[in-house]
mmCIF file of C-alpha atoms in Angstrom:
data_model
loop_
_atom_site.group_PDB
_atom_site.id
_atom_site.type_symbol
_atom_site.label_atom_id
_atom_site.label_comp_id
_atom_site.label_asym_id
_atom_site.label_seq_id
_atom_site.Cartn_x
_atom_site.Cartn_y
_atom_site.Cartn_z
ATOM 1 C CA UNK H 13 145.740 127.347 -75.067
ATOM 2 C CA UNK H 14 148.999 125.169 -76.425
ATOM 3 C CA UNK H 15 151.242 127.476 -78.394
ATOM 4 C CA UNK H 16 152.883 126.722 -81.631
ATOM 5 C CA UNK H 17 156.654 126.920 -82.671
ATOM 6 C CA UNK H 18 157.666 126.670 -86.477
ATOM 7 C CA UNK H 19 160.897 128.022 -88.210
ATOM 8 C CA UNK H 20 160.301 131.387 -89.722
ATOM 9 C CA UNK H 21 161.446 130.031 -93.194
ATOM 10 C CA UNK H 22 162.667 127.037 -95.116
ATOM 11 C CA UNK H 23 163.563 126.450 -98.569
ATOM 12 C CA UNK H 24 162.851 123.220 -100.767
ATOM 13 C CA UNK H 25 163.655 121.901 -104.383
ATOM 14 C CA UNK H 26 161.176 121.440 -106.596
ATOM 15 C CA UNK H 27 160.278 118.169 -106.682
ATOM 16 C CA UNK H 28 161.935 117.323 -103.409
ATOM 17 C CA UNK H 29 160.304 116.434 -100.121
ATOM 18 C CA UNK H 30 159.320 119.484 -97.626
ATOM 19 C CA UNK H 31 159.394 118.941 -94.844
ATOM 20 C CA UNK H 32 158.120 121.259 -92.245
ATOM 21 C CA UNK H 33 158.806 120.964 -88.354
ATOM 22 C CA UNK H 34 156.214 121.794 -85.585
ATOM 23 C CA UNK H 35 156.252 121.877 -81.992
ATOM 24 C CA UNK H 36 153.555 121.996 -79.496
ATOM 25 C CA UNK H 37 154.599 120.971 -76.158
ATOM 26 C CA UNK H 38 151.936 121.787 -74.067
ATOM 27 C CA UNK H 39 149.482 120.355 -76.125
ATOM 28 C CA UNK H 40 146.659 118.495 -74.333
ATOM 29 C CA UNK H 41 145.095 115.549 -74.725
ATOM 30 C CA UNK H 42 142.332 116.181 -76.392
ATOM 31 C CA UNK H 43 143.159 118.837 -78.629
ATOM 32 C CA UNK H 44 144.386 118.115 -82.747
ATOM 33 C CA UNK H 45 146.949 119.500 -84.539
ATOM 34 C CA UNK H 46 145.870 121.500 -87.565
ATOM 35 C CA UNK H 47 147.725 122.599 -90.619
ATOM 36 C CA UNK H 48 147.236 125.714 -92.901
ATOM 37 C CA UNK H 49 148.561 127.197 -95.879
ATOM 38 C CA UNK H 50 148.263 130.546 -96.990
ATOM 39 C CA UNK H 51 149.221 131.427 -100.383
ATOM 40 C CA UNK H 52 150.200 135.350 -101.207
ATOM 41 C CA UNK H 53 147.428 137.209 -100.095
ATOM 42 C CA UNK H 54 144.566 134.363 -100.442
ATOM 43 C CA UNK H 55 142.448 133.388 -97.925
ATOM 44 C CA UNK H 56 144.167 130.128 -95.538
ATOM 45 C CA UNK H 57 143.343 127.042 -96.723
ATOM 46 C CA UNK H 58 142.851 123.587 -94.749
ATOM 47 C CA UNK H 59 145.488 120.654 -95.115
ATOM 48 C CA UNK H 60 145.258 118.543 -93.083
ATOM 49 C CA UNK H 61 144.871 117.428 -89.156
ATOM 50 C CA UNK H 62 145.359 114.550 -86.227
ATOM 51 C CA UNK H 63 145.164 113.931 -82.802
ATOM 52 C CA UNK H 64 147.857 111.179 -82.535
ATOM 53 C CA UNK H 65 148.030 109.069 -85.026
ATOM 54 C CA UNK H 66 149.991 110.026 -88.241
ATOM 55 C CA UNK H 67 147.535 110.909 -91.031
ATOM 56 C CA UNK H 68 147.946 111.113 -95.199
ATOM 57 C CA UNK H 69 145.600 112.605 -97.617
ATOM 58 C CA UNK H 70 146.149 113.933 -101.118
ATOM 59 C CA UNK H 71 147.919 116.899 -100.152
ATOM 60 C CA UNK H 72 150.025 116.021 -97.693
ATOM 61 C CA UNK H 73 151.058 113.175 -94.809
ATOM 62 C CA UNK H 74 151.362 114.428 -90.968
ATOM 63 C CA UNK H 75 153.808 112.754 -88.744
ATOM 64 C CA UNK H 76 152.939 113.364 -85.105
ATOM 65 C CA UNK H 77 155.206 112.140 -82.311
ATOM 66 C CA UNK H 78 154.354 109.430 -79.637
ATOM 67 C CA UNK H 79 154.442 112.138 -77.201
ATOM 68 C CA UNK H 80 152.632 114.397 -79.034
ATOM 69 C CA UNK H 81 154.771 117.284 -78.201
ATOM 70 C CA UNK H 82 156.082 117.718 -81.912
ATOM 71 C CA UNK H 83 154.711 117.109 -85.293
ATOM 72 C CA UNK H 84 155.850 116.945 -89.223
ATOM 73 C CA UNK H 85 154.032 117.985 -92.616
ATOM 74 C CA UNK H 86 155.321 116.430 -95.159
ATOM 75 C CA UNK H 87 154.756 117.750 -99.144
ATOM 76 C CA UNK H 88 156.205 114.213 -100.782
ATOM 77 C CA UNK H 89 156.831 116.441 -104.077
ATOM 78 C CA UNK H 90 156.794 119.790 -103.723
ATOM 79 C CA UNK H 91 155.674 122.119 -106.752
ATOM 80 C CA UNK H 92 156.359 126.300 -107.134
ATOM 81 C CA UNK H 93 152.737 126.296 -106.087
ATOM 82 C CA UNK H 94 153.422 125.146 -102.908
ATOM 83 C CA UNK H 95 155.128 128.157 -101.801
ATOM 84 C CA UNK H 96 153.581 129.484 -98.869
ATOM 85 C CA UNK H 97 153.130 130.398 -95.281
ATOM 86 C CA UNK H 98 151.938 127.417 -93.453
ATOM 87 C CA UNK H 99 150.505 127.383 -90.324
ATOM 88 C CA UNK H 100 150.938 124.748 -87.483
ATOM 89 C CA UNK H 101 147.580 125.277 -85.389
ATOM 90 C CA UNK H 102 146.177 123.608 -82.559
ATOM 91 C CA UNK H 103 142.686 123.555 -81.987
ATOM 92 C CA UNK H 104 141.405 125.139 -78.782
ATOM 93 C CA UNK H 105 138.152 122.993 -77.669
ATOM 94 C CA UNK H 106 135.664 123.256 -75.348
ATOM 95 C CA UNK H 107 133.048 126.563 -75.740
ATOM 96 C CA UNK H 108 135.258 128.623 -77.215
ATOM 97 C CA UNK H 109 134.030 127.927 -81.184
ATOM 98 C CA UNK H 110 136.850 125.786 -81.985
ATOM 99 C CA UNK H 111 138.603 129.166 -83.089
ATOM 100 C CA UNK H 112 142.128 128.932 -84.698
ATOM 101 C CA UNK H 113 144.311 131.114 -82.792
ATOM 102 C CA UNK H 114 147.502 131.395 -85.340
ATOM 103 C CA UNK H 115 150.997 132.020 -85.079
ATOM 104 C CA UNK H 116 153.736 133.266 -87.406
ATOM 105 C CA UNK H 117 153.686 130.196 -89.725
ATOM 106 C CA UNK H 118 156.693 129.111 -91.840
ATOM 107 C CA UNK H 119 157.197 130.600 -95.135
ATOM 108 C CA UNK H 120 158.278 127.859 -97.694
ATOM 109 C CA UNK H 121 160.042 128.959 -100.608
ATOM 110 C CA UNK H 122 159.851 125.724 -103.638
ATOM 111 C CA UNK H 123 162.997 126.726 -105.742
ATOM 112 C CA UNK H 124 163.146 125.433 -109.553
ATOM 113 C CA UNK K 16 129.499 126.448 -104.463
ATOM 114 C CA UNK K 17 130.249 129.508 -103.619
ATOM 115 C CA UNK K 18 131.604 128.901 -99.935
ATOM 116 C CA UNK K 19 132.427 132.076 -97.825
ATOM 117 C CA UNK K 20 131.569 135.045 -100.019
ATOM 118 C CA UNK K 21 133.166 138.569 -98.228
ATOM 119 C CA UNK K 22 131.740 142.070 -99.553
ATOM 120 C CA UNK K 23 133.297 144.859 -100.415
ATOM 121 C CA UNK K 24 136.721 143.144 -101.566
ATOM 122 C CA UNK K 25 138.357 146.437 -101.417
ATOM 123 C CA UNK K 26 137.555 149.633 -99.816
ATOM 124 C CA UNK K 27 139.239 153.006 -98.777
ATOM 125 C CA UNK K 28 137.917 154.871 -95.438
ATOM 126 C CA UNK K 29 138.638 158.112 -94.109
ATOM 127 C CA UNK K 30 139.309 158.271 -90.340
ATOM 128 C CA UNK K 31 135.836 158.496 -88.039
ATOM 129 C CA UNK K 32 133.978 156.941 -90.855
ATOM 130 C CA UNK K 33 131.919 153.720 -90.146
ATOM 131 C CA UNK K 34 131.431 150.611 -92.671
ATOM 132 C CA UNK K 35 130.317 146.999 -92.795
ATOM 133 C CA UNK K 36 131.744 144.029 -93.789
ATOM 134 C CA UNK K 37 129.461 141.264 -95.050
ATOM 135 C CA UNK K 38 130.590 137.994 -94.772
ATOM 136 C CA UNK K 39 127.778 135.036 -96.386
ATOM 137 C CA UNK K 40 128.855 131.423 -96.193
ATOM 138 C CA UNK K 41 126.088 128.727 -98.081
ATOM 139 C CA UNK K 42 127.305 125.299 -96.424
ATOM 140 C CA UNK K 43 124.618 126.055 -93.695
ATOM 141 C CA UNK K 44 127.636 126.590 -91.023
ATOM 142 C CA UNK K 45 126.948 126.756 -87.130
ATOM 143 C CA UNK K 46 130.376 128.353 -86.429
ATOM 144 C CA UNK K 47 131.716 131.729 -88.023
ATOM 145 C CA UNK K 48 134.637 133.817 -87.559
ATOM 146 C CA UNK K 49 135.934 137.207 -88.613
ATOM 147 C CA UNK K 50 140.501 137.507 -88.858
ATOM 148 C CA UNK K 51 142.478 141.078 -89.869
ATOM 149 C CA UNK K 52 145.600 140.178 -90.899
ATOM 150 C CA UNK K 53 148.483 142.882 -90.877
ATOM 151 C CA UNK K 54 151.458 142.613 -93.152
ATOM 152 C CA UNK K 55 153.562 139.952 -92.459
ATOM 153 C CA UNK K 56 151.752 138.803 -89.647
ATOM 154 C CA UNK K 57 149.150 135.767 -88.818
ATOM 155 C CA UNK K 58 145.613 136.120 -88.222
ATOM 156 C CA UNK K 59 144.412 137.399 -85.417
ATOM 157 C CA UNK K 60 140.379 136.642 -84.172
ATOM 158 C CA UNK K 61 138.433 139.614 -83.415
ATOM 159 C CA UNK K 62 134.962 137.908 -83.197
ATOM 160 C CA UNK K 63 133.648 135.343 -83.633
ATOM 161 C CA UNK K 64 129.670 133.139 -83.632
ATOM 162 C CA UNK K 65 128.795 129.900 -82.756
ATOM 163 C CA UNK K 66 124.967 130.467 -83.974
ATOM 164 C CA UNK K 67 122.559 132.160 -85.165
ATOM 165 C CA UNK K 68 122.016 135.590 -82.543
ATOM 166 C CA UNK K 69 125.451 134.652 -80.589
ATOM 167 C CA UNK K 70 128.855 136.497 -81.050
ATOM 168 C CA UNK K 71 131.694 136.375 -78.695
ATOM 169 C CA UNK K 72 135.304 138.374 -78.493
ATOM 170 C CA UNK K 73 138.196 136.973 -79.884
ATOM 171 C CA UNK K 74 141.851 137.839 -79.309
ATOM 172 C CA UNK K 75 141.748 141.138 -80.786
ATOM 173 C CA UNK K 76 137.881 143.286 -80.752
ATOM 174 C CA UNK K 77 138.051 146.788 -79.762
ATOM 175 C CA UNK K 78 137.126 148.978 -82.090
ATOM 176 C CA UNK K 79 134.530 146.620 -83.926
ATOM 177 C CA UNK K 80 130.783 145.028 -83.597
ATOM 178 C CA UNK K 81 129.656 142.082 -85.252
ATOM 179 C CA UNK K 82 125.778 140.494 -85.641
ATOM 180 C CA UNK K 83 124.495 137.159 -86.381
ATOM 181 C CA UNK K 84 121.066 137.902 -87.498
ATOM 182 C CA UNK K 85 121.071 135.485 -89.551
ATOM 183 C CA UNK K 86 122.703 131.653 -89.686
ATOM 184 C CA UNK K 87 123.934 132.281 -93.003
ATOM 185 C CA UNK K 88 125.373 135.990 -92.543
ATOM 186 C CA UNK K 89 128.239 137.304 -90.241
ATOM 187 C CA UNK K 90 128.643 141.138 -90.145
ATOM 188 C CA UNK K 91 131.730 143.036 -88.871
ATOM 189 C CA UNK K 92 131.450 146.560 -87.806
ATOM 190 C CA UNK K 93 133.662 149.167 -87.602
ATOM 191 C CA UNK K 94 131.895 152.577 -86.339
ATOM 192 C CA UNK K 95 134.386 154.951 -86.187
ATOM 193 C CA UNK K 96 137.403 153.573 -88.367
ATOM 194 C CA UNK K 97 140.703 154.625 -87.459
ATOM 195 C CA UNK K 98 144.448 154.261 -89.739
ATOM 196 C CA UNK K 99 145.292 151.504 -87.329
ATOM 197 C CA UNK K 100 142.379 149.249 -88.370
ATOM 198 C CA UNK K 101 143.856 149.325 -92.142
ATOM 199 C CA UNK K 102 144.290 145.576 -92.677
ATOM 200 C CA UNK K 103 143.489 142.595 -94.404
ATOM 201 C CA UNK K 104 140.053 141.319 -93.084
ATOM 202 C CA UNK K 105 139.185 137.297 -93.406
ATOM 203 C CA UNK K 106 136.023 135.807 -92.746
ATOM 204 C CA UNK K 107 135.654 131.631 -92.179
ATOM 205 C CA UNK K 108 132.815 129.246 -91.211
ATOM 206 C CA UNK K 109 132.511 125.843 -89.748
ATOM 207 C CA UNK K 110 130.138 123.186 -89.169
ATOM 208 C CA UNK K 111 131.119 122.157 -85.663
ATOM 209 C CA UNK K 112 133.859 123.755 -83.044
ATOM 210 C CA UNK K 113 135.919 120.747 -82.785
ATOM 211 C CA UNK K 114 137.367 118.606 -85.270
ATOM 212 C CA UNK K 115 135.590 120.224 -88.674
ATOM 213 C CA UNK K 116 137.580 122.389 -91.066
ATOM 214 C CA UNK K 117 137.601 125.929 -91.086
ATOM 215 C CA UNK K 118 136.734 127.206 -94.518
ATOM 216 C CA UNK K 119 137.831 130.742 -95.066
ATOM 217 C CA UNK K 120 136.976 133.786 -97.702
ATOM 218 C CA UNK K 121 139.159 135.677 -100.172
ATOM 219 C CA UNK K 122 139.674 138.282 -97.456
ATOM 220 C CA UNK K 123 138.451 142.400 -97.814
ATOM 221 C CA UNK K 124 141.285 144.778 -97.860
ATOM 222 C CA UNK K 125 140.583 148.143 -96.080
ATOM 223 C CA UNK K 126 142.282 151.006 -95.941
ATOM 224 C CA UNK K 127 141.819 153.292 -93.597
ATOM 225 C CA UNK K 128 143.421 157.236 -94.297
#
């Protein structure tokens, strides 16, 4: 299964760009890159995910590189109620459920 | 819509006593999963289904059971509870094992004394 790096925390103005770093370098080929948030004791909640090509929906935009051994969530404007843990996750196929196997996550503090 | 419903929310055990988690999901999902979650740490999968009658281990299962009798229901065990098992317990569903989104419950906090 590919493993996930993130930073264990980042900061971000309000209203200001996060931008939050990923790496998965033994990522195979057919496997996506999933993102997660988990606000303070709620259940995770889905963001966003791609295979290779860089995707955008209302949430958030996800910048995944050519070699797809790194990727990028992006919060274009971030709000006090995007401070979370987010989770970089990459989705184990085959017969095994599709589980999500997570890792620490990165805990984004949005600062007035 | 209700989504992925968990029962009890909250719940105090003492040590050797068994209890059941019910998770119930209404989106008619193939796939469901049950997390813990300790403090300031990321889920870990105990068990998890991919249909009705079918569980499998997940990273983390001794010391629970789960059952599938039904598509819609996903039930996590613990028999003999113990303090170690005191955690933050998270339920999810899916349609399909690849690409679909994993929708998760409020999670069930248990503590176990």
């Amino acid at each position: 299964d590919a493993k996930t790096t993130q930073p264990t925390s980042m900061d971000c103005a309000e209203g200001r760009a996060a931008n939050l770093p990923c790496n998965h370098s033994t990522i195979s080929g057919n496997e996506y890159v999933y993102w997660y948030r988990q606000i303070h004791s709620q259940g995770p909640q889905y963001i966003i995910h791609g295979l290779k090509n860089n995707e955008t929906n209302e949430m958030a935009s996800l910048i995944i590189t050519e070699d797809r051994k790194s990727s990028t969530l992006i919060l274009p404007h971030a709000t006090l109620r995007d401070t979370a843990v987010y989770y970089c996750i990459v989705r184990v196929a085959g017969n095994q459920g599709g589980k999500l196997i997570f890792g620490q996550g990165t805990e984004l503090s949005v600062k007035p | 819509n209700a989504g992925v419903t968990q029962t009890p929310k909250f719940r105090v055990l003492k040590t050797g006593q068994s209890m059941t988690l019910l998770c119930a999901q209404d989106m008619n999902h193939e796939y469901m999963y049950w997390y813990r979650q300790d403090p300031g740490m990321g889920l870990r999968l105990i068990h998890y289904s991919v249909g009705e009658g079918t569980t499998a281990k997940g990273e983390v299962p001794d010391g629970y059971n789960v059952s599938r009798l039904k598509k819609q229901n996903f039930l996590l065990g613990l028999e003999s509870a113990a303090p170690s098992q005191t955690s933050v317990y998270f339920c999810a569903s899916s349609m399909g094992f690849f690409v679909n989104t994993i929708y998760f419950g409020e999670g069930s906090w248990l503590t176990v004394v």
